[in-house]
Amino acid sequence: MSSITSHIENVSVSDLVNRYGTPLYVYSKNNIEKAFKQYKQAFGDKKHLICYAVKANSNLSVIALLAKLGAGFDIVSRGELLRVLKAGGDAQKVIFSGVGKTREDLRFALETGIHCFNVESEAEIYMLNEEAEKLGKKAPVSFRVNPDVDAKTHPYISTGLRENKFGIPYDEAVRIYKAANALSHIEIKGIDCHIGSQLTDLAPYCDAVDRMLKLIDELSANGIQLSHFDMGGGVGIDYEGEELINLQDLVNMIYEKLGDRPLSIAMEPGRSIVGDSGYLLTEVILTKENEGKHFAVVDAAMNDLIRPALYESWMRIEQTKESSATVESYDIVGPICETGDFLGKERELALEAGDILAIKQAGAYGFVMSSNYNTRGRAAEVLVDNDQVYLIRERERLEDLFANEKVVSFDEK
Ligand code: LLP
């Protein structure tokens, strides 16, 4: 049987549930701080920029906390930029990634004055040049290059196929950089890559750095001098006992390979900053047995946490108190009418109705990917700081779910 999560920082799970109900997302402030400081420490006094990938957890208080710690931000939409500004983040430390930025997105970011646009296609650079010209500005630019790290050599990078839609092709990068350099309202600043997520081995990063540095040298030989190299995100966390990348090893490897090239390093970590800090608390509605198979039906579902259903991700699920109930091998399932609505399968747990379960490492790609499927309100979010608890997002009220809808009056004709 797994261990017990009775407290989050110094607050008991039962207190949290009594005050805020379930399903409930809970984040440990100290854990987020610790994760961010590990990055800071790994870089030490070398010139760098850590841009937290807002998509992993975009709650305003999480952004505000990271802004206070000095983080920059990696955003992928106008909405995320608005969040960063609202939370007091520094626009000068914002980089804008994404394969489909609209003209409106580009204009808003140009007007705001961000650090860099991570451009992902040739078409985008021309759009950006036009929009910058209209505003009488020069757009700071980096190209996201797909370093084409061999997924066969490193089978755990499962994003190979999906990556195709991202970035510009490695072999065309020099030509595209030269074309961009000739545009009147573009200012070439850097280069970036992002090779995948939940990486647990240094090897693909090493390959990517080698490939990117080769390209950086080629650009330099063509008269294009860059000032930063952005390695993207992707550092994995411990969901299931994975061996993790040591951040200091990663940073040392980058600087060793970089040698005396005068480039500052940027990174865009998401999961490794917030993933470990988060818990999804859920109450067991009932247990049932279907022909020898045990189910615990809980009040959180795939609309609250889609990772198990979407990626078949394994996430730790722990009891929050000792129990005298019989231990069974449970499938932990939600109330949604889909067979894919599960949070965990075959978990040895001692359960009865009313028990609270804690789903761990739920701080990244948890709440942000939640939906209203089955007209379920999204969960509340709280931040715990030692023995202080802050409600950082109210539970959605059911009436609000259809507040923007209109009922056509079909009787009038
Ligand atoms: N930079 C770019 C350009 C990205 O596309 C991503 C994540 C990141 C940074 C942050 O990567 P991280 O450090 O978090 O691995 N929903 C999936 C993960 C999708 C990641 C998308 N891109 C999941 O739940 O596993």
mmCIF file of C-alpha atoms in Angstrom, residues 100-356:
data_model
loop_
_atom_site.group_PDB
_atom_site.id
_atom_site.type_symbol
_atom_site.label_atom_id
_atom_site.label_comp_id
_atom_site.label_asym_id
_atom_site.label_seq_id
_atom_site.Cartn_x
_atom_site.Cartn_y
_atom_site.Cartn_z
ATOM 1 C CA GLY A 100 -0.095 29.936 -34.424
ATOM 2 C CA LYS A 101 0.183 33.460 -33.094
ATOM 3 C CA THR A 102 -2.490 35.656 -34.672
ATOM 4 C CA ARG A 103 -1.894 39.221 -35.871
ATOM 5 C CA GLU A 104 -3.817 40.387 -32.828
ATOM 6 C CA ASP A 105 -1.490 38.359 -30.580
ATOM 7 C CA LEU A 106 1.555 39.847 -32.293
ATOM 8 C CA ARG A 107 0.227 43.425 -32.076
ATOM 9 C CA PHE A 108 -0.626 43.126 -28.402
ATOM 10 C CA ALA A 109 2.819 41.711 -27.566
ATOM 11 C CA LEU A 110 4.527 44.410 -29.685
ATOM 12 C CA GLU A 111 2.575 47.142 -27.932
ATOM 13 C CA THR A 112 3.418 45.611 -24.558
ATOM 14 C CA GLY A 113 7.117 45.444 -25.425
ATOM 15 C CA ILE A 114 8.196 41.886 -24.646
ATOM 16 C CA HIS A 115 11.712 40.433 -24.482
ATOM 17 C CA CYS A 116 11.488 38.157 -27.512
ATOM 18 C CA PHE A 117 9.203 36.491 -30.040
ATOM 19 C CA ASN A 118 10.068 32.824 -30.501
ATOM 20 C CA VAL A 119 9.082 32.628 -34.155
ATOM 21 C CA GLU A 120 8.063 29.200 -35.426
ATOM 22 C CA SER A 121 7.707 29.657 -39.191
ATOM 23 C CA GLU A 122 8.681 31.755 -42.177
ATOM 24 C CA ALA A 123 5.103 32.958 -42.574
ATOM 25 C CA GLU A 124 5.117 34.260 -38.999
ATOM 26 C CA ILE A 125 8.250 36.374 -39.481
ATOM 27 C CA TYR A 126 6.622 38.256 -42.382
ATOM 28 C CA MET A 127 3.429 38.810 -40.398
ATOM 29 C CA LEU A 128 5.468 40.058 -37.459
ATOM 30 C CA ASN A 129 7.526 42.392 -39.674
ATOM 31 C CA GLU A 130 4.326 43.903 -41.113
ATOM 32 C CA GLU A 131 2.702 44.391 -37.729
ATOM 33 C CA ALA A 132 5.893 45.896 -36.274
ATOM 34 C CA GLU A 133 6.146 48.288 -39.220
ATOM 35 C CA LYS A 134 2.561 49.476 -38.658
ATOM 36 C CA LEU A 135 3.450 50.266 -35.047
ATOM 37 C CA GLY A 136 6.813 51.811 -35.959
ATOM 38 C CA LYS A 137 8.660 49.240 -33.828
ATOM 39 C CA LYS A 138 11.370 46.628 -34.255
ATOM 40 C CA ALA A 139 10.394 43.142 -33.134
ATOM 41 C CA PRO A 140 13.010 41.229 -31.108
ATOM 42 C CA VAL A 141 13.169 37.740 -32.570
ATOM 43 C CA SER A 142 14.479 34.254 -32.001
ATOM 44 C CA PHE A 143 13.650 31.300 -34.257
ATOM 45 C CA ARG A 144 12.555 28.032 -32.786
ATOM 46 C CA VAL A 145 14.591 25.438 -34.616
ATOM 47 C CA ASN A 146 13.715 21.776 -34.568
ATOM 48 C CA PRO A 147 17.116 20.212 -33.842
ATOM 49 C CA ASP A 148 15.845 16.874 -35.131
ATOM 50 C CA VAL A 149 17.223 14.894 -32.232
ATOM 51 C CA ASP A 150 16.988 11.258 -33.222
ATOM 52 C CA ALA A 151 13.978 9.862 -31.407
ATOM 53 C CA LYS A 152 15.114 6.342 -32.269
ATOM 54 C CA THR A 153 18.269 6.790 -30.269
ATOM 55 C CA HIS A 154 16.218 8.209 -27.440
ATOM 56 C CA PRO A 155 12.870 6.446 -27.579
ATOM 57 C CA TYR A 156 11.559 8.226 -24.479
ATOM 58 C CA ILE A 157 11.151 11.390 -26.542
ATOM 59 C CA SER A 158 7.718 10.602 -27.762
ATOM 60 C CA THR A 159 7.081 14.023 -29.254
ATOM 61 C CA GLY A 160 8.971 13.315 -32.498
ATOM 62 C CA LEU A 161 5.920 13.244 -34.711
ATOM 63 C CA ARG A 162 4.112 16.089 -33.014
ATOM 64 C CA GLU A 163 7.247 18.159 -33.096
ATOM 65 C CA ASN A 164 6.840 18.382 -36.841
ATOM 66 C CA LYS A 165 4.424 21.222 -36.483
ATOM 67 C CA PHE A 166 6.849 23.135 -34.261
ATOM 68 C CA GLY A 167 9.705 25.388 -35.241
ATOM 69 C CA ILE A 168 11.563 25.778 -38.519
ATOM 70 C CA PRO A 169 13.478 22.905 -40.135
ATOM 71 C CA TYR A 170 17.122 22.690 -39.103
ATOM 72 C CA ASP A 171 18.379 22.560 -42.664
ATOM 73 C CA GLU A 172 16.563 25.719 -43.668
ATOM 74 C CA ALA A 173 17.466 27.741 -40.624
ATOM 75 C CA VAL A 174 20.414 29.675 -42.120
ATOM 76 C CA ARG A 175 18.416 30.725 -45.169
ATOM 77 C CA ILE A 176 15.449 31.828 -43.033
ATOM 78 C CA TYR A 177 17.663 33.737 -40.585
ATOM 79 C CA LYS A 178 19.284 35.587 -43.503
ATOM 80 C CA ALA A 179 15.887 36.491 -44.951
ATOM 81 C CA ALA A 180 14.674 37.692 -41.554
ATOM 82 C CA ASN A 181 17.841 39.706 -41.020
ATOM 83 C CA ALA A 182 17.046 41.671 -44.163
ATOM 84 C CA LEU A 183 13.600 42.718 -42.906
ATOM 85 C CA SER A 184 13.285 46.332 -41.824
ATOM 86 C CA HIS A 185 11.321 45.821 -38.590
ATOM 87 C CA ILE A 186 12.930 42.667 -37.247
ATOM 88 C CA GLU A 187 15.828 42.522 -34.859
ATOM 89 C CA ILE A 188 17.477 39.105 -34.583
ATOM 90 C CA LYS A 189 18.242 38.317 -30.956
ATOM 91 C CA GLY A 190 18.550 34.598 -30.446
ATOM 92 C CA ILE A 191 17.704 31.015 -31.187
ATOM 93 C CA ASP A 192 15.602 28.485 -29.338
ATOM 94 C CA CYS A 193 14.523 24.876 -29.265
ATOM 95 C CA HIS A 194 12.245 22.676 -27.200
ATOM 96 C CA ILE A 195 12.736 18.971 -27.694
ATOM 97 C CA GLY A 196 9.913 17.529 -25.640
ATOM 98 C CA SER A 197 8.470 17.263 -22.188
ATOM 99 C CA GLN A 198 9.003 15.023 -19.141
ATOM 100 C CA LEU A 199 12.584 14.228 -20.190
ATOM 101 C CA THR A 200 14.442 12.086 -17.685
ATOM 102 C CA ASP A 201 17.783 11.696 -19.421
ATOM 103 C CA LEU A 202 20.474 14.229 -20.245
ATOM 104 C CA ALA A 203 21.458 12.581 -23.545
ATOM 105 C CA PRO A 204 18.840 14.209 -25.811
ATOM 106 C CA TYR A 205 19.676 17.625 -24.343
ATOM 107 C CA CYS A 206 23.364 16.996 -25.129
ATOM 108 C CA ASP A 207 22.505 16.103 -28.721
ATOM 109 C CA ALA A 208 20.276 19.162 -29.054
ATOM 110 C CA VAL A 209 22.957 21.515 -27.691
ATOM 111 C CA ASP A 210 25.543 20.082 -30.114
ATOM 112 C CA ARG A 211 23.201 20.529 -33.070
ATOM 113 C CA MET A 212 22.167 24.039 -32.052
ATOM 114 C CA LEU A 213 25.742 25.216 -31.436
ATOM 115 C CA LYS A 214 26.744 23.975 -34.880
ATOM 116 C CA LEU A 215 23.955 26.109 -36.296
ATOM 117 C CA ILE A 216 24.881 29.103 -34.132
ATOM 118 C CA ASP A 217 28.438 28.902 -35.561
ATOM 119 C CA GLU A 218 27.118 28.680 -39.103
ATOM 120 C CA LEU A 219 24.961 31.749 -38.518
ATOM 121 C CA SER A 220 27.938 33.572 -37.084
ATOM 122 C CA ALA A 221 29.982 32.684 -40.187
ATOM 123 C CA ASN A 222 27.152 34.237 -42.199
ATOM 124 C CA GLY A 223 27.401 37.479 -40.225
ATOM 125 C CA ILE A 224 24.459 36.809 -37.901
ATOM 126 C CA GLN A 225 25.497 37.186 -34.270
ATOM 127 C CA LEU A 226 23.025 36.022 -31.657
ATOM 128 C CA SER A 227 22.915 37.159 -28.071
ATOM 129 C CA HIS A 228 20.913 34.353 -26.461
ATOM 130 C CA PHE A 229 20.314 30.629 -26.746
ATOM 131 C CA ASP A 230 17.026 29.359 -25.302
ATOM 132 C CA MET A 231 17.015 25.652 -24.511
ATOM 133 C CA GLY A 232 13.258 25.382 -23.910
ATOM 134 C CA GLY A 233 11.749 23.350 -21.100
ATOM 135 C CA GLY A 234 11.170 19.659 -20.686
ATOM 136 C CA VAL A 235 12.915 18.629 -17.462
ATOM 137 C CA GLY A 236 10.920 15.740 -16.004
ATOM 138 C CA ILE A 237 9.615 15.154 -12.491
ATOM 139 C CA ASP A 238 9.136 12.050 -10.347
ATOM 140 C CA TYR A 239 5.670 10.649 -11.029
ATOM 141 C CA GLU A 240 6.512 7.008 -10.700
ATOM 142 C CA GLY A 241 10.046 6.776 -9.326
ATOM 143 C CA GLU A 242 11.770 7.975 -12.536
ATOM 144 C CA GLU A 243 15.448 8.870 -12.311
ATOM 145 C CA LEU A 244 15.652 12.586 -12.805
ATOM 146 C CA ILE A 245 17.967 14.936 -14.626
ATOM 147 C CA ASN A 246 20.257 16.774 -12.258
ATOM 148 C CA LEU A 247 19.815 20.484 -13.068
ATOM 149 C CA GLN A 248 23.398 21.310 -12.196
ATOM 150 C CA ASP A 249 24.594 18.626 -14.635
ATOM 151 C CA LEU A 250 22.321 20.056 -17.325
ATOM 152 C CA VAL A 251 23.554 23.615 -16.822
ATOM 153 C CA ASN A 252 27.210 22.543 -16.590
ATOM 154 C CA MET A 253 26.849 20.544 -19.795
ATOM 155 C CA ILE A 254 25.397 23.553 -21.637
ATOM 156 C CA TYR A 255 28.156 25.923 -20.493
ATOM 157 C CA GLU A 256 30.903 23.393 -21.171
ATOM 158 C CA LYS A 257 29.729 22.973 -24.747
ATOM 159 C CA LEU A 258 29.123 26.714 -25.106
ATOM 160 C CA GLY A 259 32.789 27.455 -24.412
ATOM 161 C CA ASP A 260 33.597 31.127 -24.928
ATOM 162 C CA ARG A 261 30.741 31.938 -27.289
ATOM 163 C CA PRO A 262 29.247 35.152 -25.851
ATOM 164 C CA LEU A 263 25.676 33.884 -25.465
ATOM 165 C CA SER A 264 23.364 34.100 -22.495
ATOM 166 C CA ILE A 265 21.234 31.024 -21.797
ATOM 167 C CA ALA A 266 17.487 30.979 -21.365
ATOM 168 C CA MET A 267 15.220 28.114 -20.317
ATOM 169 C CA GLU A 268 11.446 27.646 -20.325
ATOM 170 C CA PRO A 269 10.664 25.165 -17.544
ATOM 171 C CA GLY A 270 7.035 24.487 -16.683
ATOM 172 C CA ARG A 271 6.401 21.086 -15.145
ATOM 173 C CA SER A 272 9.623 21.013 -13.114
ATOM 174 C CA ILE A 273 8.688 24.313 -11.409
ATOM 175 C CA VAL A 274 5.084 23.575 -10.394
ATOM 176 C CA GLY A 275 4.374 19.874 -10.975
ATOM 177 C CA ASP A 276 5.564 18.526 -7.667
ATOM 178 C CA SER A 277 3.897 21.284 -5.659
ATOM 179 C CA GLY A 278 0.336 20.286 -6.556
ATOM 180 C CA TYR A 279 -2.251 17.874 -5.172
ATOM 181 C CA LEU A 280 -5.746 17.170 -6.359
ATOM 182 C CA LEU A 281 -7.907 16.197 -3.384
ATOM 183 C CA THR A 282 -10.984 14.165 -4.157
ATOM 184 C CA GLU A 283 -13.644 12.411 -2.100
ATOM 185 C CA VAL A 284 -14.697 8.810 -2.610
ATOM 186 C CA ILE A 285 -18.421 8.943 -3.467
ATOM 187 C CA LEU A 286 -18.855 5.178 -3.274
ATOM 188 C CA THR A 287 -17.067 1.935 -3.882
ATOM 189 C CA LYS A 288 -18.492 -0.813 -6.050
ATOM 190 C CA GLU A 289 -17.567 -4.244 -7.259
ATOM 191 C CA ASN A 290 -18.416 -5.479 -10.761
ATOM 192 C CA GLU A 291 -17.713 -9.164 -11.197
ATOM 193 C CA GLY A 292 -14.693 -9.158 -8.939
ATOM 194 C CA LYS A 293 -13.354 -5.783 -10.155
ATOM 195 C CA HIS A 294 -13.228 -3.052 -7.533
ATOM 196 C CA PHE A 295 -13.987 0.549 -8.389
ATOM 197 C CA ALA A 296 -13.757 3.643 -6.238
ATOM 198 C CA VAL A 297 -15.935 6.323 -7.818
ATOM 199 C CA VAL A 298 -14.539 9.695 -6.766
ATOM 200 C CA ASP A 299 -15.833 13.249 -7.234
ATOM 201 C CA ALA A 300 -12.919 14.334 -9.450
ATOM 202 C CA ALA A 301 -12.981 13.260 -13.065
ATOM 203 C CA MET A 302 -11.235 13.572 -16.414
ATOM 204 C CA ASN A 303 -12.608 17.109 -16.700
ATOM 205 C CA ASP A 304 -10.590 18.039 -13.583
ATOM 206 C CA LEU A 305 -7.419 16.114 -14.423
ATOM 207 C CA ILE A 306 -7.150 14.813 -17.964
ATOM 208 C CA ARG A 307 -3.568 13.502 -17.927
ATOM 209 C CA PRO A 308 -4.435 9.842 -17.133
ATOM 210 C CA ALA A 309 -7.207 9.762 -19.765
ATOM 211 C CA LEU A 310 -5.311 11.674 -22.455
ATOM 212 C CA TYR A 311 -1.768 10.339 -22.103
ATOM 213 C CA GLU A 312 -2.400 7.261 -19.971
ATOM 214 C CA SER A 313 -0.165 9.025 -17.458
ATOM 215 C CA TRP A 314 0.415 7.281 -14.171
ATOM 216 C CA MET A 315 -0.069 9.607 -11.223
ATOM 217 C CA ARG A 316 0.441 8.767 -7.548
ATOM 218 C CA ILE A 317 -2.779 8.406 -5.585
ATOM 219 C CA GLU A 318 -2.528 8.262 -1.805
ATOM 220 C CA GLN A 319 -4.888 7.855 1.101
ATOM 221 C CA THR A 320 -4.993 10.827 3.418
ATOM 222 C CA LYS A 321 -5.610 8.827 6.615
ATOM 223 C CA GLU A 322 -5.146 5.324 8.000
ATOM 224 C CA SER A 323 -8.106 3.084 7.344
ATOM 225 C CA SER A 324 -9.348 -0.173 8.752
ATOM 226 C CA ALA A 325 -11.158 -0.990 5.504
ATOM 227 C CA THR A 326 -9.952 -3.984 3.509
ATOM 228 C CA VAL A 327 -7.198 -3.287 1.011
ATOM 229 C CA GLU A 328 -8.370 -3.978 -2.536
ATOM 230 C CA SER A 329 -6.970 -3.292 -5.973
ATOM 231 C CA TYR A 330 -9.110 -0.344 -7.038
ATOM 232 C CA ASP A 331 -9.638 1.456 -10.299
ATOM 233 C CA ILE A 332 -10.109 5.091 -9.286
ATOM 234 C CA VAL A 333 -12.736 6.479 -11.643
ATOM 235 C CA GLY A 334 -14.741 9.685 -12.009
ATOM 236 C CA PRO A 335 -18.485 10.188 -12.537
ATOM 237 C CA ILE A 336 -18.173 11.120 -16.236
ATOM 238 C CA CYS A 337 -19.917 8.910 -18.771
ATOM 239 C CA GLU A 338 -16.814 7.648 -20.557
ATOM 240 C CA THR A 339 -14.777 4.509 -20.013
ATOM 241 C CA GLY A 340 -11.687 6.699 -20.363
ATOM 242 C CA ASP A 341 -12.665 8.606 -17.246
ATOM 243 C CA PHE A 342 -10.154 7.173 -14.823
ATOM 244 C CA LEU A 343 -7.514 8.711 -12.584
ATOM 245 C CA GLY A 344 -5.650 5.528 -11.752
ATOM 246 C CA LYS A 345 -5.950 1.794 -12.272
ATOM 247 C CA GLU A 346 -5.272 -1.153 -10.000
ATOM 248 C CA ARG A 347 -4.207 0.779 -6.929
ATOM 249 C CA GLU A 348 -3.862 -1.104 -3.657
ATOM 250 C CA LEU A 349 -5.843 1.068 -1.266
ATOM 251 C CA ALA A 350 -8.041 0.695 1.810
ATOM 252 C CA LEU A 351 -11.110 2.736 1.013
ATOM 253 C CA GLU A 352 -14.661 3.520 1.951
ATOM 254 C CA ALA A 353 -17.168 6.191 0.943
ATOM 255 C CA GLY A 354 -16.270 9.617 2.310
ATOM 256 C CA ASP A 355 -12.496 9.017 2.308
ATOM 257 C CA ILE A 356 -10.312 11.688 0.749
#
